[in-house]
Amino acid sequence: MPDMGDEIITDSQTIEMRTPYKALPRLQRQHFLDHQKGEGAPRRVSLGAHPTVLGRADHADIVIQSAQASRRHAIIHPRHGEYQLLDNNSRNGIYLNEIKVHSAILRDGDMIQIAEDVFIYREG
């Protein structure tokens, strides 16, 4: 067996021996919300490694300017490469794909509605 870096010559063709294949690190796709409807739309909001609070409070990560939204209406938690949407005991609830939910793992294309605001979840 030739040493790494040696050449093998066969029938006037040269084949270089290369280092063994190493798996490249998996690229993380950027997850985000496309704000489709409501005050401030359209806009894109990136989701990161920390929980994202959606609500009426000025200190929320995504401020929803509606009297129908609670101050801390919902939270999006990153979990093992996925994002979980949680209702934070809001008055009026959250809707995922037009169904009222308390919590759900988000999938690409999911529609989230809080009060009059509509967001589409995207996985890059």
Tab-separated table of N, CA and C in Angstrom:
chain	number	residue	atom	x	y	z
A	1	MET	N	0.852	-1.174	0.000
A	1	MET	CA	0.000	0.000	0.000
A	1	MET	C	0.895	1.234	0.000
A	2	PRO	N	0.649	2.167	-0.908
A	2	PRO	CA	1.477	3.367	-0.947
A	2	PRO	C	1.210	4.271	0.250
A	3	ASP	N	2.203	5.077	0.616
A	3	ASP	CA	2.026	6.068	1.676
A	3	ASP	C	1.106	7.174	1.179
A	4	MET	N	0.438	7.852	2.136
A	4	MET	CA	-0.411	8.979	1.767
A	4	MET	C	0.430	10.003	1.032
A	5	GLY	N	-0.108	10.551	-0.040
A	5	GLY	CA	0.613	11.551	-0.799
A	5	GLY	C	1.390	10.939	-1.951
A	6	ASP	N	1.579	9.605	-1.973
A	6	ASP	CA	2.250	8.953	-3.090
A	6	ASP	C	1.328	8.953	-4.294
A	7	GLU	N	1.878	8.722	-5.436
A	7	GLU	CA	1.099	8.637	-6.659
A	7	GLU	C	1.096	7.200	-7.145
A	8	ILE	N	-0.015	6.801	-7.728
A	8	ILE	CA	-0.108	5.500	-8.365
A	8	ILE	C	-0.177	5.766	-9.853
A	9	ILE	N	0.688	5.124	-10.619
A	9	ILE	CA	0.705	5.337	-12.071
A	9	ILE	C	0.193	4.070	-12.739
A	10	THR	N	-0.886	4.221	-13.508
A	10	THR	CA	-1.450	3.089	-14.234
A	10	THR	C	-1.765	3.524	-15.645
A	11	ASP	N	-1.240	2.827	-16.638
A	11	ASP	CA	-1.532	3.099	-18.041
A	11	ASP	C	-1.460	4.582	-18.380
A	12	SER	N	-0.399	5.212	-18.034
A	12	SER	CA	-0.100	6.625	-18.317
A	12	SER	C	-1.095	7.593	-17.664
A	13	GLN	N	-1.835	7.146	-16.658
A	13	GLN	CA	-2.700	8.046	-15.886
A	13	GLN	C	-2.103	8.201	-14.493
A	14	THR	N	-2.191	9.376	-13.968
A	14	THR	CA	-1.690	9.619	-12.619
A	14	THR	C	-2.872	9.853	-11.696
A	15	ILE	N	-2.914	9.088	-10.623
A	15	ILE	CA	-3.966	9.241	-9.621
A	15	ILE	C	-3.285	9.622	-8.315
A	16	GLU	N	-3.692	10.728	-7.747
A	16	GLU	CA	-3.106	11.155	-6.483
A	16	GLU	C	-3.875	10.530	-5.332
A	17	MET	N	-3.128	10.076	-4.353
A	17	MET	CA	-3.754	9.570	-3.140
A	17	MET	C	-4.087	10.772	-2.268
A	18	ARG	N	-5.304	10.844	-1.815
A	18	ARG	CA	-5.742	11.987	-1.013
A	18	ARG	C	-5.986	11.543	0.432
A	19	THR	N	-6.043	12.507	1.299
A	19	THR	CA	-6.316	12.186	2.692
A	19	THR	C	-7.725	11.612	2.793
A	20	PRO	N	-7.987	10.796	3.784
A	20	PRO	CA	-9.315	10.198	3.929
A	20	PRO	C	-10.399	11.274	4.048
A	21	TYR	N	-11.605	10.925	3.613
A	21	TYR	CA	-12.755	11.830	3.667
A	21	TYR	C	-13.073	12.175	5.108
A	22	LYS	N	-13.262	13.450	5.358
A	22	LYS	CA	-13.681	13.913	6.680
A	22	LYS	C	-15.001	14.638	6.499
A	23	ALA	N	-15.957	14.279	7.313
A	23	ALA	CA	-17.268	14.929	7.234
A	23	ALA	C	-17.124	16.390	7.619
A	24	LEU	N	-17.725	17.243	6.821
A	24	LEU	CA	-17.720	18.664	7.132
A	24	LEU	C	-18.767	18.939	8.193
A	25	PRO	N	-18.530	19.962	8.997
A	25	PRO	CA	-19.556	20.279	10.000
A	25	PRO	C	-20.850	20.655	9.304
A	26	ARG	N	-21.968	20.216	9.875
A	26	ARG	CA	-23.274	20.498	9.293
A	26	ARG	C	-23.601	21.972	9.468
A	27	LEU	N	-23.984	22.616	8.374
A	27	LEU	CA	-24.325	24.026	8.438
A	27	LEU	C	-25.699	24.183	9.069
A	28	GLN	N	-25.807	25.112	9.991
A	28	GLN	CA	-27.082	25.403	10.619
A	28	GLN	C	-27.838	26.389	9.741
A	29	ARG	N	-29.070	26.051	9.413
A	29	ARG	CA	-29.884	26.971	8.631
A	29	ARG	C	-30.488	28.003	9.570
A	30	GLN	N	-30.562	29.223	9.082
A	30	GLN	CA	-31.148	30.308	9.872
A	30	GLN	C	-32.659	30.148	9.918
A	31	HIS	N	-33.222	30.129	11.105
A	31	HIS	CA	-34.666	30.051	11.284
A	31	HIS	C	-35.177	31.465	11.511
A	32	PHE	N	-36.357	31.762	10.986
A	32	PHE	CA	-36.891	33.107	11.151
A	32	PHE	C	-38.406	33.104	11.016
A	33	LEU	N	-38.994	34.232	11.389
A	33	LEU	CA	-40.416	34.466	11.211
A	33	LEU	C	-40.586	35.557	10.162
A	34	ASP	N	-41.430	35.314	9.179
A	34	ASP	CA	-41.832	36.340	8.227
A	34	ASP	C	-43.116	36.948	8.756
A	35	HIS	N	-43.057	38.196	9.175
A	35	HIS	CA	-44.231	38.902	9.685
A	35	HIS	C	-45.044	39.336	8.474
A	36	GLN	N	-46.185	38.696	8.255
A	36	GLN	CA	-47.000	38.895	7.063
A	36	GLN	C	-48.097	39.938	7.234
A	37	LYS	N	-48.681	39.990	8.446
A	37	LYS	CA	-49.843	40.848	8.664
A	37	LYS	C	-49.765	41.434	10.066
A	38	GLY	N	-50.142	42.698	10.191
A	38	GLY	CA	-50.124	43.379	11.479
A	38	GLY	C	-49.195	44.571	11.410
A	39	GLU	N	-49.234	45.393	12.466
A	39	GLU	CA	-48.396	46.589	12.488
A	39	GLU	C	-46.917	46.210	12.437
A	40	GLY	N	-46.197	46.856	11.535
A	40	GLY	CA	-44.772	46.559	11.352
A	40	GLY	C	-44.500	45.596	10.225
A	41	ALA	N	-45.530	44.938	9.704
A	41	ALA	CA	-45.342	43.993	8.586
A	41	ALA	C	-45.202	44.785	7.284
A	42	PRO	N	-44.525	44.275	6.316
A	42	PRO	CA	-43.770	43.019	6.332
A	42	PRO	C	-42.367	43.230	6.894
A	43	ARG	N	-41.889	42.217	7.559
A	43	ARG	CA	-40.518	42.207	8.084
A	43	ARG	C	-40.113	40.769	8.361
A	44	ARG	N	-38.833	40.550	8.502
A	44	ARG	CA	-38.287	39.235	8.817
A	44	ARG	C	-37.577	39.327	10.158
A	45	VAL	N	-37.888	38.376	11.058
A	45	VAL	CA	-37.303	38.365	12.396
A	45	VAL	C	-36.547	37.054	12.576
A	46	SER	N	-35.231	37.149	12.790
A	46	SER	CA	-34.408	35.951	12.982
A	46	SER	C	-34.645	35.358	14.360
A	47	LEU	N	-34.624	34.020	14.416
A	47	LEU	CA	-34.713	33.300	15.684
A	47	LEU	C	-33.322	32.796	16.021
A	48	GLY	N	-32.937	32.910	17.258
A	48	GLY	CA	-31.586	32.524	17.650
A	48	GLY	C	-31.562	31.387	18.647
A	49	ALA	N	-30.501	31.381	19.447
A	49	ALA	CA	-30.270	30.300	20.402
A	49	ALA	C	-30.984	30.534	21.734
A	50	HIS	N	-31.615	31.700	21.892
A	50	HIS	CA	-32.306	32.027	23.135
A	50	HIS	C	-33.811	32.117	22.878
A	51	PRO	N	-34.623	31.932	23.900
A	51	PRO	CA	-36.074	32.058	23.719
A	51	PRO	C	-36.455	33.444	23.183
A	52	THR	N	-37.492	33.463	22.353
A	52	THR	CA	-38.002	34.693	21.762
A	52	THR	C	-39.404	34.935	22.311
A	53	VAL	N	-39.600	36.097	22.938
A	53	VAL	CA	-40.894	36.452	23.528
A	53	VAL	C	-41.664	37.312	22.528
A	54	LEU	N	-42.920	36.926	22.286
A	54	LEU	CA	-43.824	37.700	21.445
A	54	LEU	C	-44.918	38.259	22.336
A	55	GLY	N	-45.181	39.552	22.231
A	55	GLY	CA	-46.242	40.129	23.051
A	55	GLY	C	-46.317	41.632	22.949
A	56	ARG	N	-47.200	42.195	23.717
A	56	ARG	CA	-47.493	43.624	23.687
A	56	ARG	C	-46.477	44.454	24.466
A	57	ALA	N	-45.751	43.862	25.400
A	57	ALA	CA	-44.796	44.597	26.243
A	57	ALA	C	-43.677	45.210	25.401
A	58	ASP	N	-43.245	46.399	25.798
A	58	ASP	CA	-42.162	47.076	25.076
A	58	ASP	C	-40.866	46.274	25.095
A	59	HIS	N	-40.654	45.454	26.124
A	59	HIS	CA	-39.422	44.683	26.235
A	59	HIS	C	-39.519	43.293	25.571
A	60	ALA	N	-40.646	42.983	24.934
A	60	ALA	CA	-40.767	41.702	24.207
A	60	ALA	C	-39.798	41.720	23.024
A	61	ASP	N	-39.321	40.546	22.631
A	61	ASP	CA	-38.411	40.460	21.480
A	61	ASP	C	-39.131	40.827	20.187
A	62	ILE	N	-40.381	40.402	20.066
A	62	ILE	CA	-41.225	40.766	18.930
A	62	ILE	C	-42.464	41.438	19.513
A	63	VAL	N	-42.554	42.747	19.333
A	63	VAL	CA	-43.659	43.516	19.905
A	63	VAL	C	-44.864	43.443	18.978
A	64	ILE	N	-45.995	43.057	19.557
A	64	ILE	CA	-47.266	42.985	18.826
A	64	ILE	C	-48.143	44.108	19.362
A	65	GLN	N	-48.424	45.070	18.510
A	65	GLN	CA	-49.135	46.282	18.920
A	65	GLN	C	-50.636	46.089	18.791
A	66	SER	N	-51.203	45.245	19.639
A	66	SER	CA	-52.639	44.984	19.617
A	66	SER	C	-53.142	44.835	21.042
A	67	ALA	N	-54.297	45.413	21.310
A	67	ALA	CA	-54.907	45.257	22.631
A	67	ALA	C	-55.315	43.813	22.888
A	68	GLN	N	-55.446	43.003	21.836
A	68	GLN	CA	-55.816	41.588	21.957
A	68	GLN	C	-54.635	40.703	22.376
A	69	ALA	N	-53.415	41.245	22.311
A	69	ALA	CA	-52.214	40.480	22.685
A	69	ALA	C	-51.886	40.725	24.155
A	70	SER	N	-51.448	39.687	24.841
A	70	SER	CA	-50.972	39.820	26.212
A	70	SER	C	-49.564	40.411	26.199
A	71	ARG	N	-49.111	40.896	27.350
A	71	ARG	CA	-47.764	41.498	27.405
A	71	ARG	C	-46.685	40.498	27.007
A	72	ARG	N	-46.780	39.294	27.512
A	72	ARG	CA	-45.855	38.204	27.146
A	72	ARG	C	-46.729	37.050	26.630
A	73	HIS	N	-47.232	37.206	25.454
A	73	HIS	CA	-48.275	36.348	24.892
A	73	HIS	C	-47.782	34.926	24.604
A	74	ALA	N	-46.641	34.830	23.936
A	74	ALA	CA	-46.110	33.516	23.527
A	74	ALA	C	-44.591	33.548	23.559
A	75	ILE	N	-44.021	32.352	23.632
A	75	ILE	CA	-42.557	32.212	23.641
A	75	ILE	C	-42.177	31.143	22.626
A	76	ILE	N	-41.122	31.416	21.869
A	76	ILE	CA	-40.568	30.413	20.959
A	76	ILE	C	-39.236	29.978	21.543
A	77	HIS	N	-39.170	28.687	21.932
A	77	HIS	CA	-37.972	28.113	22.558
A	77	HIS	C	-37.192	27.268	21.551
A	78	PRO	N	-35.877	27.495	21.445
A	78	PRO	CA	-35.063	26.570	20.646
A	78	PRO	C	-34.861	25.273	21.421
A	79	ARG	N	-35.043	24.132	20.742
A	79	ARG	CA	-34.899	22.821	21.390
A	79	ARG	C	-34.279	21.833	20.411
A	80	HIS	N	-32.994	21.515	20.612
A	80	HIS	CA	-32.313	20.484	19.831
A	80	HIS	C	-32.469	20.700	18.322
A	81	GLY	N	-32.218	21.920	17.853
A	81	GLY	CA	-32.289	22.213	16.424
A	81	GLY	C	-33.687	22.503	15.910
A	82	GLU	N	-34.685	22.458	16.790
A	82	GLU	CA	-36.061	22.776	16.414
A	82	GLU	C	-36.524	23.940	17.282
A	83	TYR	N	-37.684	24.467	16.943
A	83	TYR	CA	-38.264	25.553	17.734
A	83	TYR	C	-39.657	25.153	18.188
A	84	GLN	N	-39.931	25.408	19.485
A	84	GLN	CA	-41.222	25.077	20.075
A	84	GLN	C	-41.958	26.373	20.392
A	85	LEU	N	-43.198	26.466	19.916
A	85	LEU	CA	-44.067	27.603	20.196
A	85	LEU	C	-44.904	27.282	21.426
A	86	LEU	N	-44.911	28.179	22.415
A	86	LEU	CA	-45.666	27.972	23.654
A	86	LEU	C	-46.555	29.170	23.942
A	87	ASP	N	-47.808	28.912	24.241
A	87	ASP	CA	-48.704	29.952	24.727
A	87	ASP	C	-48.294	30.235	26.165
A	88	ASN	N	-48.087	31.498	26.503
A	88	ASN	CA	-47.642	31.882	27.839
A	88	ASN	C	-48.837	32.307	28.697
A	89	ASN	N	-49.867	31.439	28.750
A	89	ASN	CA	-51.101	31.706	29.505
A	89	ASN	C	-51.738	33.026	29.076
A	90	SER	N	-51.774	33.247	27.766
A	90	SER	CA	-52.340	34.481	27.227
A	90	SER	C	-53.861	34.486	27.358
A	91	ARG	N	-54.448	35.657	27.266
A	91	ARG	CA	-55.907	35.790	27.332
A	91	ARG	C	-56.586	35.161	26.125
A	92	ASN	N	-56.049	35.407	24.933
A	92	ASN	CA	-56.740	35.039	23.693
A	92	ASN	C	-56.113	33.884	22.929
A	93	GLY	N	-55.049	33.310	23.448
A	93	GLY	CA	-54.456	32.134	22.825
A	93	GLY	C	-53.635	32.420	21.584
A	94	ILE	N	-53.067	31.335	21.048
A	94	ILE	CA	-52.286	31.398	19.810
A	94	ILE	C	-52.864	30.379	18.837
A	95	TYR	N	-52.753	30.693	17.576
A	95	TYR	CA	-53.267	29.815	16.528
A	95	TYR	C	-52.109	29.391	15.636
A	96	LEU	N	-52.024	28.096	15.388
A	96	LEU	CA	-51.027	27.533	14.492
A	96	LEU	C	-51.786	26.872	13.358
A	97	ASN	N	-51.581	27.399	12.149
A	97	ASN	CA	-52.299	26.892	10.974
A	97	ASN	C	-53.814	26.868	11.215
A	98	GLU	N	-54.307	27.952	11.827
A	98	GLU	CA	-55.723	28.205	12.095
A	98	GLU	C	-56.340	27.306	13.164
A	99	ILE	N	-55.499	26.637	13.943
A	99	ILE	CA	-55.970	25.784	15.039
A	99	ILE	C	-55.394	26.329	16.343
A	100	LYS	N	-56.263	26.525	17.341
A	100	LYS	CA	-55.794	27.029	18.631
A	100	LYS	C	-54.955	25.954	19.312
A	101	VAL	N	-53.746	26.326	19.735
A	101	VAL	CA	-52.829	25.371	20.371
A	101	VAL	C	-52.253	25.980	21.644
A	102	HIS	N	-51.790	25.107	22.520
A	102	HIS	CA	-51.063	25.560	23.704
A	102	HIS	C	-49.560	25.492	23.447
A	103	SER	N	-49.117	24.449	22.727
A	103	SER	CA	-47.706	24.337	22.356
A	103	SER	C	-47.593	23.444	21.125
A	104	ALA	N	-46.510	23.653	20.381
A	104	ALA	CA	-46.271	22.853	19.176
A	104	ALA	C	-44.831	23.042	18.718
A	105	ILE	N	-44.285	21.998	18.093
A	105	ILE	CA	-42.993	22.108	17.421
A	105	ILE	C	-43.268	22.726	16.046
A	106	LEU	N	-42.522	23.770	15.717
A	106	LEU	CA	-42.751	24.472	14.457
A	106	LEU	C	-42.107	23.745	13.287
A	107	ARG	N	-42.782	23.775	12.143
A	107	ARG	CA	-42.300	23.188	10.894
A	107	ARG	C	-42.324	24.269	9.819
A	108	ASP	N	-41.420	24.136	8.865
A	108	ASP	CA	-41.297	25.123	7.797
A	108	ASP	C	-42.659	25.393	7.152
A	109	GLY	N	-43.023	26.668	7.070
A	109	GLY	CA	-44.278	27.057	6.454
A	109	GLY	C	-45.438	27.204	7.412
A	110	ASP	N	-45.253	26.868	8.692
A	110	ASP	CA	-46.332	27.015	9.670
A	110	ASP	C	-46.756	28.474	9.795
A	111	MET	N	-48.062	28.688	9.919
A	111	MET	CA	-48.613	30.026	10.098
A	111	MET	C	-48.994	30.204	11.561
A	112	ILE	N	-48.445	31.239	12.180
A	112	ILE	CA	-48.718	31.562	13.575
A	112	ILE	C	-49.546	32.839	13.593
A	113	GLN	N	-50.662	32.818	14.346
A	113	GLN	CA	-51.462	34.026	14.483
A	113	GLN	C	-51.609	34.364	15.956
A	114	ILE	N	-51.263	35.612	16.277
A	114	ILE	CA	-51.440	36.171	17.607
A	114	ILE	C	-52.182	37.485	17.411
A	115	ALA	N	-53.389	37.567	17.961
A	115	ALA	CA	-54.272	38.726	17.727
A	115	ALA	C	-54.436	38.879	16.216
A	116	GLU	N	-54.189	40.086	15.690
A	116	GLU	CA	-54.338	40.298	14.245
A	116	GLU	C	-53.047	40.016	13.484
A	117	ASP	N	-51.963	39.748	14.200
A	117	ASP	CA	-50.663	39.559	13.555
A	117	ASP	C	-50.482	38.125	13.084
A	118	VAL	N	-49.926	37.993	11.880
A	118	VAL	CA	-49.685	36.675	11.284
A	118	VAL	C	-48.207	36.572	10.921
A	119	PHE	N	-47.604	35.440	11.312
A	119	PHE	CA	-46.203	35.147	11.030
A	119	PHE	C	-46.114	33.800	10.317
A	120	ILE	N	-45.161	33.663	9.406
A	120	ILE	CA	-44.862	32.384	8.781
A	120	ILE	C	-43.484	31.956	9.258
A	121	TYR	N	-43.394	30.758	9.804
A	121	TYR	CA	-42.129	30.208	10.289
A	121	TYR	C	-41.357	29.635	9.119
A	122	ARG	N	-40.072	29.996	9.017
A	122	ARG	CA	-39.217	29.518	7.929
A	122	ARG	C	-37.918	28.935	8.493
A	123	GLU	N	-37.472	27.857	7.843
A	123	GLU	CA	-36.225	27.188	8.212
A	123	GLU	C	-35.136	27.476	7.190
A	124	GLY	N	-34.862	28.723	6.922
A	124	GLY	CA	-33.776	29.085	6.015
A	124	GLY	C	-34.165	29.108	4.575
